[in-house]
Amino acid sequence: MVEMRVAGIALDAASRSPIVLLRDPAGRRQVPIWIDQAQAQNILSGLNRERPPRPLSHDLMATLLEAGGLRLERVIIHAIEDNTFRAVLKLQDGSDGSIELDARPSDAIALALRTDSGIWMLEEVVADASIPVDAEADAEDQEDFRRFLDRTSPADLIRHIGRTVAEPDLGPEEAPEGGGPGA
């Protein structure tokens, strides 16, 4: 899973429909989700930490969660079905129990912003729905990878894989004394 953050709200040039933009931590991929005007206002209100004189629906939901002893642990956008994103709210109760509720991604995002909860997306969904943000950096990474492949023989790769399998990944406190790279 990839923790995403709300990069902002944009307008579709053709339809003038609002789009919430979720960006990956590296800032390289962005996932656009088309929403309606009311959803855009709710998300913008959460982004700007606005407190209206009377609670909006998502402010009320956050208050109800708190009053019921529940905490929104995270939002998970887990699928795209028929061009529609699917999300769940992962809630925690006071007794370490977990509850998952189906939700529209826009409602889930608006609630996550009000409760300082994480917004997560399955890697498969990010891969399927994302658009590149930094094409220049992506091209540079591809060129670095090509140079690496040009300098590496198949025998080198096989030796490296053999070492990786033979030497499990040890944490710094478990590494053998005086051995390993950089020791």
Short mmCIF file of C-alpha atoms in Angstrom, two decimals:
data_model
loop_
_atom_site.label_atom_id
_atom_site.label_comp_id
_atom_site.label_asym_id
_atom_site.label_seq_id
_atom_site.Cartn_x
_atom_site.Cartn_y
_atom_site.Cartn_z
CA MET A 1 0.00 0.00 0.00
CA VAL A 2 1.06 3.56 -0.66
CA GLU A 3 0.25 6.41 1.69
CA MET A 4 -1.12 9.24 -0.42
CA ARG A 5 -1.67 12.88 0.37
CA VAL A 6 -4.13 15.35 -1.06
CA ALA A 7 -2.21 17.51 -3.53
CA GLY A 8 -5.23 19.70 -4.21
CA ILE A 9 -8.40 20.15 -6.20
CA ALA A 10 -8.30 20.77 -9.94
CA LEU A 11 -10.91 21.28 -12.64
CA ASP A 12 -11.28 19.00 -15.64
CA ALA A 13 -10.70 21.26 -18.64
CA ALA A 14 -13.40 19.63 -20.76
CA SER A 15 -16.22 19.01 -18.29
CA ARG A 16 -15.31 21.63 -15.64
CA SER A 17 -15.86 18.89 -13.04
CA PRO A 18 -13.70 19.04 -9.93
CA ILE A 19 -10.97 16.45 -9.43
CA VAL A 20 -9.25 15.61 -6.16
CA LEU A 21 -5.57 14.87 -6.77
CA LEU A 22 -3.82 12.34 -4.55
CA ARG A 23 -0.02 12.25 -4.75
CA ASP A 24 2.42 9.53 -3.72
CA PRO A 25 5.15 10.29 -1.14
CA ALA A 26 7.85 10.63 -3.81
CA GLY A 27 5.74 13.21 -5.62
CA ARG A 28 6.14 11.26 -8.84
CA ARG A 29 2.62 9.86 -9.34
CA GLN A 30 -0.73 11.50 -8.97
CA VAL A 31 -4.13 9.82 -8.96
CA PRO A 32 -7.06 11.96 -10.14
CA ILE A 33 -10.52 11.17 -8.78
CA TRP A 34 -13.47 12.97 -10.35
CA ILE A 35 -15.90 14.32 -7.75
CA ASP A 36 -18.82 16.75 -7.64
CA GLN A 37 -18.88 20.37 -6.43
CA ALA A 38 -20.20 19.57 -2.94
CA GLN A 39 -17.52 16.92 -2.41
CA ALA A 40 -14.86 19.37 -3.60
CA GLN A 41 -16.08 21.96 -1.07
CA ASN A 42 -15.98 19.39 1.75
CA ILE A 43 -12.44 18.35 0.87
CA LEU A 44 -11.27 21.96 0.49
CA SER A 45 -12.81 22.82 3.86
CA GLY A 46 -10.86 19.95 5.44
CA LEU A 47 -7.63 20.92 3.65
CA ASN A 48 -7.93 24.52 4.83
CA ARG A 49 -8.92 23.48 8.38
CA GLU A 50 -11.97 25.70 8.14
CA ARG A 51 -14.41 25.52 11.03
CA PRO A 52 -17.84 26.64 9.82
CA PRO A 53 -20.27 28.17 12.33
CA ARG A 54 -22.37 25.00 12.07
CA PRO A 55 -20.77 21.60 11.43
CA LEU A 56 -20.79 20.25 7.91
CA SER A 57 -21.62 16.57 7.40
CA HIS A 58 -17.99 15.45 7.66
CA ASP A 59 -17.41 17.55 10.79
CA LEU A 60 -20.47 15.87 12.29
CA MET A 61 -19.14 12.42 11.27
CA ALA A 62 -15.81 13.15 12.98
CA THR A 63 -17.62 14.27 16.14
CA LEU A 64 -19.85 11.16 16.10
CA LEU A 65 -16.81 8.88 15.77
CA GLU A 66 -15.20 10.55 18.76
CA ALA A 67 -18.41 10.45 20.83
CA GLY A 68 -18.79 6.75 20.03
CA GLY A 69 -15.25 5.96 21.15
CA LEU A 70 -14.08 5.24 17.61
CA ARG A 71 -11.00 6.51 15.85
CA LEU A 72 -10.49 6.62 12.09
CA GLU A 73 -7.18 4.80 11.74
CA ARG A 74 -6.93 5.16 7.97
CA VAL A 75 -8.77 5.36 4.69
CA ILE A 76 -7.96 2.65 2.17
CA ILE A 77 -8.77 3.15 -1.51
CA HIS A 78 -8.60 -0.46 -2.60
CA ALA A 79 -10.15 -0.90 -6.04
CA ILE A 80 -11.43 0.60 -9.26
CA GLU A 81 -14.57 -1.06 -10.59
CA ASP A 82 -16.35 0.24 -13.69
CA ASN A 83 -14.32 3.49 -13.51
CA THR A 84 -15.40 3.99 -9.89
CA PHE A 85 -12.93 4.02 -7.01
CA ARG A 86 -13.81 1.96 -3.93
CA ALA A 87 -12.75 2.87 -0.40
CA VAL A 88 -13.15 1.68 3.16
CA LEU A 89 -12.83 3.44 6.48
CA LYS A 90 -10.70 1.43 8.90
CA LEU A 91 -11.93 2.30 12.40
CA GLN A 92 -10.50 1.35 15.79
CA ASP A 93 -12.60 1.09 18.92
CA GLY A 94 -11.35 1.43 22.48
CA SER A 95 -10.91 -2.32 22.95
CA ASP A 96 -8.47 -2.70 20.05
CA GLY A 97 -11.26 -3.99 17.81
CA SER A 98 -11.28 -3.07 14.15
CA ILE A 99 -14.24 -2.13 11.96
CA GLU A 100 -14.23 -1.53 8.20
CA LEU A 101 -16.98 0.51 6.56
CA ASP A 102 -17.57 0.96 2.84
CA ALA A 103 -17.32 4.62 1.79
CA ARG A 104 -17.07 6.84 -1.25
CA PRO A 105 -13.45 7.95 -1.65
CA SER A 106 -14.46 11.62 -1.56
CA ASP A 107 -16.27 11.20 1.77
CA ALA A 108 -13.40 9.11 3.13
CA ILE A 109 -10.84 11.76 2.10
CA ALA A 110 -12.90 14.60 3.60
CA LEU A 111 -13.19 12.66 6.88
CA ALA A 112 -9.48 11.71 6.90
CA LEU A 113 -8.53 15.38 6.56
CA ARG A 114 -10.67 16.29 9.58
CA THR A 115 -9.31 13.49 11.76
CA ASP A 116 -5.65 13.66 10.65
CA SER A 117 -5.89 10.06 9.43
CA GLY A 118 -3.81 8.50 6.69
CA ILE A 119 -5.07 8.03 3.16
CA TRP A 120 -3.73 4.80 1.70
CA MET A 121 -4.11 3.27 -1.73
CA LEU A 122 -3.25 -0.21 -2.94
CA GLU A 123 -0.20 -0.17 -5.22
CA GLU A 124 -2.22 -1.85 -7.98
CA VAL A 125 -4.74 1.00 -7.90
CA VAL A 126 -1.98 3.61 -7.97
CA ALA A 127 -0.33 1.82 -10.90
CA ASP A 128 -3.62 1.57 -12.82
CA ALA A 129 -4.92 5.08 -12.20
CA SER A 130 -1.89 7.33 -11.75
CA ILE A 131 -0.47 9.89 -14.09
CA PRO A 132 3.23 10.79 -13.95
CA VAL A 133 3.98 14.13 -12.33
CA ASP A 134 7.73 14.42 -12.88
CA ALA A 135 8.42 12.98 -16.32
CA GLU A 136 11.96 14.39 -16.31
CA ALA A 137 12.86 12.53 -13.10
CA ASP A 138 11.23 9.36 -14.44
CA ALA A 139 13.32 9.60 -17.62
CA GLU A 140 16.45 10.11 -15.51
CA ASP A 141 15.64 7.00 -13.44
CA GLN A 142 15.10 4.99 -16.61
CA GLU A 143 18.44 6.16 -17.99
CA ASP A 144 20.19 5.24 -14.70
CA PHE A 145 18.62 1.79 -14.87
CA ARG A 146 19.73 1.35 -18.50
CA ARG A 147 23.32 2.29 -17.54
CA PHE A 148 23.17 -0.21 -14.66
CA LEU A 149 21.99 -2.96 -17.01
CA ASP A 150 24.69 -2.08 -19.55
CA ARG A 151 27.40 -2.46 -16.85
CA THR A 152 25.98 -5.66 -15.33
CA SER A 153 26.45 -9.10 -16.85
CA PRO A 154 23.97 -11.95 -16.37
CA ALA A 155 26.62 -13.75 -14.29
CA ASP A 156 26.86 -10.71 -11.96
CA LEU A 157 23.08 -10.75 -11.49
CA ILE A 158 23.09 -14.48 -10.71
CA ARG A 159 25.91 -14.03 -8.17
CA HIS A 160 24.07 -11.14 -6.55
CA ILE A 161 20.82 -13.11 -6.33
CA GLY A 162 22.72 -16.06 -4.87
CA ARG A 163 24.28 -13.84 -2.18
CA THR A 164 20.92 -12.26 -1.38
CA VAL A 165 19.28 -15.66 -0.91
CA ALA A 166 22.21 -17.02 1.12
CA GLU A 167 22.46 -13.93 3.36
CA PRO A 168 19.08 -12.95 4.83
CA ASP A 169 18.47 -9.25 5.28
CA LEU A 170 19.70 -8.55 8.80
CA GLY A 171 19.05 -5.37 10.71
CA PRO A 172 22.03 -3.35 11.98
CA GLU A 173 21.85 -4.95 15.43
CA GLU A 174 21.85 -8.46 13.90
CA ALA A 175 24.61 -7.99 11.32
CA PRO A 176 27.74 -10.09 11.81
CA GLU A 177 30.71 -8.25 13.24
CA GLY A 178 33.19 -6.93 10.73
CA GLY A 179 31.26 -8.24 7.73
CA GLY A 180 28.91 -6.94 5.14
CA PRO A 181 29.01 -3.92 2.84
CA GLY A 182 30.39 -0.72 4.28
CA ALA A 183 31.80 -2.50 7.36
#
